Amino acid sequence: MNDTVQAGFNDQIKHEFYAAYLYLAISAHFEAENLSGFAHWMKMQAKEEVEHALRLHDHVLRRGGRVQLQPIGAPPAEFGSPVEIFSSVLAHEKKVTGLIHRLFEMAGEASDWAAQQELQWFIAEQVEEEDNASAALDQVTMAGDDKAALLMLDREFGSRIEE
Ligand code: MG
């Protein structure tokens, strides 16, 4: 892979690890708030993000490229309401979708069809990620300030299994 595409992949590895950091921080927040179902959901999400990073990492290595791990920024330490949190999760996934699309364009500009094929998986995955985040946001929005509804949702989110 050429230097530009390789740098793009290395950047994306960082973004995926940052997403893992963000969701793990949110998970810890929910755990502290005794919303262990939401905490579980976020922890599963964090693990998926690590898998995304590793998938990109493996692709670079299989192509004979060089993985250069970058510093990962610290996630926020304070979080708002569940509605605010899931809004920020959806916004974050939309941002990642934009990054993946840009990387796909970069690969096209470099005629790197193998990279594009790898990124097709991520394009489909982002449709899922946005759909999941959007559905979760809709549900916590419906629960609103109703504590009983929130607890019921927490229990449901706690049953999310590894994909
Ligand atoms: Mg991801």
Coordinates of N, CA and C and ligand atoms in Angstrom, one line a residue:
M1 N 0.9 -1.2 0.0 CA 0.0 0.0 0.0 C 0.9 1.2 0.0
N2 N 0.4 2.3 -0.6 CA 1.2 3.5 -0.7 C 1.2 4.2 0.7
D3 N 2.1 5.2 0.8 CA 2.3 5.9 2.1 C 1.0 6.6 2.6
T4 N 0.2 7.2 1.6 CA -1.0 7.9 2.0 C -2.0 7.0 2.6
V5 N -2.2 5.9 1.9 CA -3.2 4.9 2.3 C -2.8 4.3 3.6
Q6 N -1.5 4.0 3.7 CA -1.0 3.4 4.9 C -1.2 4.3 6.1
A7 N -0.9 5.6 5.9 CA -1.1 6.6 7.0 C -2.6 6.7 7.3
G8 N -3.4 6.6 6.3 CA -4.9 6.7 6.6 C -5.3 5.5 7.4
F9 N -4.8 4.3 7.1 CA -5.2 3.1 7.9 C -4.7 3.3 9.3
N10 N -3.4 3.8 9.5 CA -2.9 4.0 10.8 C -3.7 5.0 11.6
D11 N -4.2 6.0 11.0 CA -5.0 7.0 11.6 C -6.3 6.3 12.1
Q12 N -6.9 5.5 11.2 CA -8.2 4.9 11.5 C -8.0 3.9 12.7
I13 N -6.9 3.2 12.7 CA -6.6 2.3 13.9 C -6.7 3.1 15.2
K14 N -6.2 4.3 15.2 CA -6.2 5.2 16.4 C -7.7 5.6 16.6
H15 N -8.4 5.9 15.6 CA -9.9 6.3 15.8 C -10.7 5.2 16.4
E16 N -10.4 4.0 15.9 CA -11.1 2.8 16.5 C -10.8 2.6 17.9
F17 N -9.5 2.7 18.3 CA -9.1 2.5 19.7 C -9.7 3.7 20.5
Y18 N -9.7 4.9 20.0 CA -10.4 6.0 20.7 C -11.8 5.6 21.0
A19 N -12.5 5.1 20.0 CA -13.9 4.7 20.2 C -14.0 3.7 21.3
A20 N -13.1 2.7 21.4 CA -13.1 1.7 22.4 C -12.9 2.4 23.8
Y21 N -12.0 3.4 23.8 CA -11.7 4.2 25.1 C -13.0 4.9 25.5
L22 N -13.6 5.6 24.5 CA -14.8 6.3 24.8 C -15.9 5.5 25.4
Y23 N -16.2 4.3 24.7 CA -17.3 3.4 25.2 C -16.9 2.8 26.5
L24 N -15.7 2.5 26.7 CA -15.3 1.9 28.0 C -15.4 3.0 29.2
A25 N -15.1 4.2 28.9 CA -15.3 5.3 29.8 C -16.8 5.4 30.1
I26 N -17.7 5.4 29.1 CA -19.1 5.4 29.3 C -19.6 4.2 30.1
S27 N -19.0 3.1 29.8 CA -19.4 1.9 30.6 C -19.1 2.0 32.1
A28 N -17.9 2.6 32.4 CA -17.5 2.8 33.8 C -18.5 3.8 34.4
H29 N -18.9 4.8 33.7 CA -19.8 5.8 34.2 C -21.2 5.1 34.5
F30 N -21.7 4.3 33.6 CA -23.0 3.7 33.9 C -22.9 2.7 35.0
E31 N -21.7 2.0 35.1 CA -21.5 1.1 36.3 C -21.6 1.9 37.6
A32 N -21.0 3.0 37.6 CA -21.0 3.9 38.8 C -22.4 4.4 39.1
E33 N -23.2 4.5 38.1 CA -24.6 5.0 38.3 C -25.6 3.8 38.6
N34 N -25.0 2.6 38.7 CA -25.8 1.4 39.0 C -26.7 1.1 37.8
L35 N -26.3 1.5 36.6 CA -27.0 1.1 35.4 C -26.2 0.0 34.7
S36 N -26.1 -1.2 35.3 CA -25.1 -2.2 34.8 C -25.5 -2.8 33.5
G37 N -26.8 -2.7 33.1 CA -27.1 -3.2 31.7 C -26.6 -2.3 30.7
F38 N -26.7 -1.0 30.8 CA -26.1 0.0 29.9 C -24.6 -0.2 29.9
A39 N -24.0 -0.4 31.1 CA -22.6 -0.5 31.2 C -22.1 -1.7 30.4
H40 N -22.9 -2.8 30.5 CA -22.6 -4.1 29.8 C -22.6 -3.8 28.3
W41 N -23.6 -3.1 27.8 CA -23.8 -2.8 26.4 C -22.6 -2.0 25.9
M42 N -22.2 -1.0 26.6 CA -21.1 -0.2 26.2 C -19.8 -1.0 26.2
K43 N -19.6 -1.9 27.2 CA -18.4 -2.7 27.2 C -18.3 -3.6 26.0
M44 N -19.5 -4.2 25.6 CA -19.5 -5.0 24.4 C -19.1 -4.1 23.2
Q45 N -19.6 -2.9 23.2 CA -19.3 -2.0 22.1 C -17.8 -1.7 22.1
A46 N -17.2 -1.5 23.2 CA -15.8 -1.2 23.3 C -15.0 -2.3 22.7
K47 N -15.4 -3.6 23.1 CA -14.7 -4.7 22.6 C -14.8 -4.8 21.0
E48 N -15.9 -4.5 20.5 CA -16.1 -4.5 19.0 C -15.1 -3.5 18.4
E49 N -15.0 -2.3 19.0 CA -14.1 -1.3 18.5 C -12.6 -1.8 18.5
V50 N -12.2 -2.5 19.5 CA -10.9 -3.1 19.5 C -10.7 -4.0 18.3
E51 N -11.8 -4.8 18.1 CA -11.8 -5.7 16.9 C -11.6 -5.0 15.6
H52 N -12.3 -3.8 15.5 CA -12.2 -3.0 14.3 C -10.7 -2.6 14.1
A53 N -10.1 -2.1 15.2 CA -8.8 -1.6 15.1 C -7.8 -2.8 14.7
L54 N -8.1 -4.0 15.3 CA -7.2 -5.1 14.9 C -7.4 -5.5 13.5
R55 N -8.6 -5.4 13.0 CA -8.9 -5.8 11.6 C -8.1 -4.9 10.6
L56 N -8.0 -3.6 10.9 CA -7.3 -2.7 10.1 C -5.8 -2.9 10.2
H57 N -5.3 -3.2 11.5 CA -4.0 -3.5 11.8 C -3.5 -4.7 11.0
D58 N -4.3 -5.8 11.0 CA -4.0 -7.0 10.3 C -3.9 -6.8 8.8
H59 N -4.8 -5.9 8.3 CA -4.8 -5.7 6.8 C -3.5 -5.0 6.4
V60 N -3.1 -4.0 7.2 CA -1.8 -3.3 6.9 C -0.7 -4.3 6.9
L61 N -0.6 -5.2 7.9 CA 0.5 -6.1 7.9 C 0.4 -7.2 6.8
R62 N -0.8 -7.6 6.5 CA -0.9 -8.6 5.4 C -0.4 -8.0 4.0
R63 N -0.6 -6.7 3.9 CA -0.2 -6.0 2.7 C 1.3 -5.6 2.7
G64 N 2.0 -6.0 3.7 CA 3.4 -5.7 3.8 C 3.7 -4.3 4.2
G65 N 2.7 -3.7 4.8 CA 2.8 -2.3 5.3 C 3.3 -2.2 6.7
R66 N 3.4 -1.0 7.2 CA 4.0 -0.8 8.5 C 2.9 -0.2 9.4
V67 N 2.7 -0.9 10.5 CA 1.7 -0.4 11.5 C 2.4 0.6 12.4
Q68 N 1.9 1.8 12.6 CA 2.5 2.8 13.5 C 1.4 3.2 14.4
L69 N 1.5 2.7 15.6 CA 0.4 3.0 16.6 C 0.6 4.5 17.1
Q70 N -0.5 5.2 17.2 CA -0.4 6.6 17.6 C -1.0 6.8 19.0
P71 N -0.7 7.9 19.6 CA -1.3 8.2 21.0 C -2.8 8.3 20.8
I72 N -3.5 7.8 21.8 CA -5.0 7.8 21.8 C -5.4 8.9 22.8
G73 N -6.2 9.8 22.4 CA -6.7 10.9 23.3 C -7.5 10.3 24.4
A74 N -7.6 11.1 25.5 CA -8.4 10.7 26.7 C -9.8 11.0 26.4
P75 N -10.7 10.0 26.8 CA -12.2 10.3 26.6 C -12.6 11.3 27.7
P76 N -13.8 11.8 27.5 CA -14.3 12.7 28.6 C -14.4 12.0 29.9
A77 N -14.3 12.7 31.0 CA -14.4 12.1 32.4 C -15.8 12.3 32.9
E78 N -16.6 13.2 32.4 CA -17.9 13.4 32.9 C -18.9 13.2 31.8
F79 N -20.0 12.6 32.2 CA -21.1 12.4 31.2 C -22.4 12.9 31.7
G80 N -23.3 13.1 30.8 CA -24.6 13.7 31.1 C -25.7 12.5 31.3
S81 N -26.9 12.8 30.9 CA -28.0 11.9 31.1 C -27.8 10.8 30.0
P82 N -28.6 9.7 30.2 CA -28.5 8.6 29.2 C -28.9 9.1 27.8
V83 N -29.8 10.0 27.7 CA -30.2 10.6 26.4 C -29.0 11.3 25.8
E84 N -28.3 12.1 26.6 CA -27.2 12.9 26.1 C -26.1 11.9 25.7
I85 N -25.9 10.9 26.5 CA -24.8 9.9 26.2 C -25.1 9.2 24.9
F86 N -26.3 8.7 24.7 CA -26.6 8.0 23.5 C -26.6 8.9 22.3
S87 N -27.0 10.2 22.5 CA -26.8 11.2 21.4 C -25.4 11.3 21.0
S88 N -24.5 11.4 22.0 CA -23.1 11.5 21.6 C -22.5 10.3 21.0
V89 N -23.0 9.1 21.4 CA -22.6 7.8 20.7 C -23.0 7.8 19.3
L90 N -24.3 8.2 19.0 CA -24.7 8.3 17.6 C -23.9 9.3 16.8
A91 N -23.6 10.5 17.4 CA -22.8 11.5 16.7 C -21.4 11.0 16.4
H92 N -20.9 10.2 17.4 CA -19.5 9.7 17.2 C -19.5 8.6 16.1
E93 N -20.5 7.8 16.0 CA -20.5 6.8 15.0 C -20.7 7.4 13.6
K94 N -21.5 8.5 13.5 CA -21.6 9.3 12.3 C -20.2 9.9 11.8
K95 N -19.5 10.3 12.8 CA -18.2 10.9 12.5 C -17.3 9.8 12.0
V96 N -17.3 8.6 12.6 CA -16.5 7.4 12.2 C -16.9 7.0 10.8
T97 N -18.2 7.0 10.5 CA -18.7 6.7 9.1 C -18.0 7.6 8.1
G98 N -18.0 8.9 8.4 CA -17.4 9.9 7.5 C -15.9 9.6 7.3
L99 N -15.2 9.2 8.4 CA -13.8 8.9 8.3 C -13.5 7.7 7.4
I100 N -14.4 6.7 7.6 CA -14.3 5.5 6.7 C -14.5 5.8 5.3
H101 N -15.5 6.6 5.0 CA -15.8 7.0 3.6 C -14.7 7.8 3.0
R102 N -14.1 8.6 3.8 CA -12.9 9.4 3.3 C -11.7 8.5 3.0
L103 N -11.5 7.5 3.9 CA -10.4 6.5 3.7 C -10.7 5.7 2.4
F104 N -12.0 5.3 2.2 CA -12.3 4.6 1.0 C -12.0 5.4 -0.3
E105 N -12.3 6.7 -0.2 CA -12.0 7.6 -1.3 C -10.5 7.7 -1.6
M106 N -9.7 7.8 -0.4 CA -8.2 7.8 -0.5 C -7.7 6.6 -1.2
A107 N -8.3 5.4 -0.8 CA -7.8 4.2 -1.4 C -8.1 4.2 -2.9
G108 N -9.3 4.7 -3.3 CA -9.7 4.8 -4.7 C -8.7 5.7 -5.5
E109 N -8.4 6.8 -4.9 CA -7.4 7.7 -5.5 C -6.1 7.1 -5.8
A110 N -5.7 6.1 -4.9 CA -4.4 5.4 -5.0 C -4.6 4.1 -5.8
S111 N -5.7 3.9 -6.4 CA -6.0 2.6 -7.1 C -5.7 1.4 -6.2
D112 N -6.0 1.6 -4.9 CA -5.7 0.5 -4.0 C -7.0 -0.3 -3.8
W113 N -7.3 -1.2 -4.7 CA -8.6 -1.9 -4.7 C -8.7 -2.9 -3.5
A114 N -7.6 -3.4 -3.1 CA -7.6 -4.4 -2.0 C -8.0 -3.6 -0.7
A115 N -7.5 -2.4 -0.5 CA -7.9 -1.6 0.6 C -9.3 -1.3 0.5
Q116 N -9.8 -0.9 -0.7 CA -11.2 -0.6 -0.8 C -12.1 -1.8 -0.5
Q117 N -11.6 -3.0 -0.9 CA -12.4 -4.2 -0.6 C -12.5 -4.4 1.0
E118 N -11.4 -4.2 1.7 CA -11.4 -4.3 3.1 C -12.3 -3.3 3.7
L119 N -12.3 -2.1 3.2 CA -13.1 -1.0 3.7 C -14.6 -1.2 3.5
Q120 N -14.9 -2.0 2.5 CA -16.4 -2.3 2.2 C -17.0 -2.9 3.4
W121 N -16.2 -3.8 4.1 CA -16.7 -4.4 5.3 C -17.1 -3.3 6.4
F122 N -16.2 -2.3 6.5 CA -16.4 -1.2 7.5 C -17.6 -0.3 7.1
I123 N -17.8 -0.2 5.8 CA -18.9 0.7 5.3 C -20.2 0.0 5.8
A124 N -20.3 -1.3 5.5 CA -21.5 -2.1 6.0 C -21.6 -2.0 7.5
E125 N -20.5 -2.2 8.2 CA -20.5 -2.2 9.6 C -21.0 -0.9 10.2
Q126 N -20.7 0.2 9.6 CA -21.1 1.5 10.1 C -22.6 1.7 9.9
V127 N -23.2 1.1 8.9 CA -24.7 1.2 8.8 C -25.3 0.5 10.0
E128 N -24.7 -0.7 10.4 CA -25.2 -1.4 11.6 C -25.0 -0.5 12.9
E129 N -23.8 0.1 13.0 CA -23.4 0.8 14.2 C -24.3 2.0 14.3
E130 N -24.6 2.7 13.2 CA -25.5 3.9 13.3 C -26.9 3.5 13.6
D131 N -27.3 2.3 13.1 CA -28.7 1.8 13.3 C -28.8 1.4 14.8
N132 N -27.8 0.7 15.3 CA -27.9 0.3 16.8 C -27.9 1.5 17.7
A133 N -27.0 2.5 17.4 CA -27.0 3.7 18.3 C -28.3 4.5 18.2
S134 N -28.8 4.6 17.0 CA -30.0 5.3 16.8 C -31.2 4.7 17.5
A135 N -31.3 3.3 17.4 CA -32.3 2.6 18.1 C -32.2 2.8 19.6
A136 N -31.0 2.7 20.1 CA -30.8 2.9 21.6 C -31.2 4.3 22.0
L137 N -30.8 5.3 21.2 CA -31.2 6.7 21.5 C -32.7 6.8 21.6
D138 N -33.4 6.3 20.6 CA -34.8 6.3 20.5 C -35.4 5.8 21.8
Q139 N -34.9 4.6 22.2 CA -35.4 3.9 23.4 C -35.2 4.7 24.7
V140 N -34.0 5.3 24.9 CA -33.8 6.0 26.1 C -34.6 7.4 26.1
T141 N -34.8 7.9 24.9 CA -35.6 9.1 24.7 C -37.0 8.8 25.1
M142 N -37.5 7.7 24.7 CA -38.9 7.3 25.1 C -39.0 7.2 26.6
A143 N -38.0 6.6 27.2 CA -38.0 6.4 28.7 C -38.0 7.8 29.4
G144 N -37.2 8.7 28.8 CA -37.1 10.0 29.4 C -36.8 10.1 30.8
D145 N -37.6 10.7 31.6 CA -37.3 10.9 33.1 C -38.0 9.7 33.9
D146 N -38.7 8.8 33.2 CA -39.4 7.7 33.9 C -38.3 6.7 34.4
K147 N -38.1 6.7 35.7 CA -37.0 5.8 36.2 C -37.4 4.3 36.0
A148 N -38.6 4.0 36.2 CA -39.0 2.6 36.0 C -38.8 2.1 34.6
A149 N -39.1 3.0 33.6 CA -38.9 2.6 32.2 C -37.4 2.5 31.9
L150 N -36.6 3.4 32.6 CA -35.1 3.3 32.4 C -34.5 2.0 32.9
L151 N -35.0 1.6 34.1 CA -34.6 0.4 34.7 C -34.9 -0.8 33.8
M152 N -36.1 -0.8 33.2 CA -36.5 -1.9 32.4 C -35.6 -2.0 31.1
L153 N -35.3 -0.8 30.6 CA -34.4 -0.7 29.4 C -33.0 -1.2 29.8
D154 N -32.5 -0.8 31.0 CA -31.2 -1.2 31.5 C -31.1 -2.7 31.5
R155 N -32.2 -3.4 32.0 CA -32.2 -4.8 32.1 C -32.1 -5.4 30.6
E156 N -32.9 -4.8 29.7 CA -32.8 -5.3 28.3 C -31.5 -5.2 27.7
F157 N -30.8 -4.0 27.9 CA -29.5 -3.7 27.3 C -28.5 -4.7 28.0
G158 N -28.7 -5.1 29.2 CA -27.8 -6.1 29.8 C -27.8 -7.4 29.2
S159 N -28.8 -7.7 28.4 CA -28.8 -9.0 27.7 C -28.2 -9.1 26.3
R160 N -27.5 -7.9 26.0 CA -26.8 -7.9 24.7 C -25.7 -8.9 24.7
I161 N -25.7 -9.8 23.7 CA -24.6 -10.8 23.6 C -23.6 -10.4 22.6
E162 N -22.4 -11.0 22.7 CA -21.3 -10.7 21.8 C -21.7 -11.1 20.4
E163 N -21.4 -10.2 19.4 CA -21.7 -10.5 18.1 C -20.6 -11.2 17.3
Ligands
MG1 MG -15.6 1.0 14.9

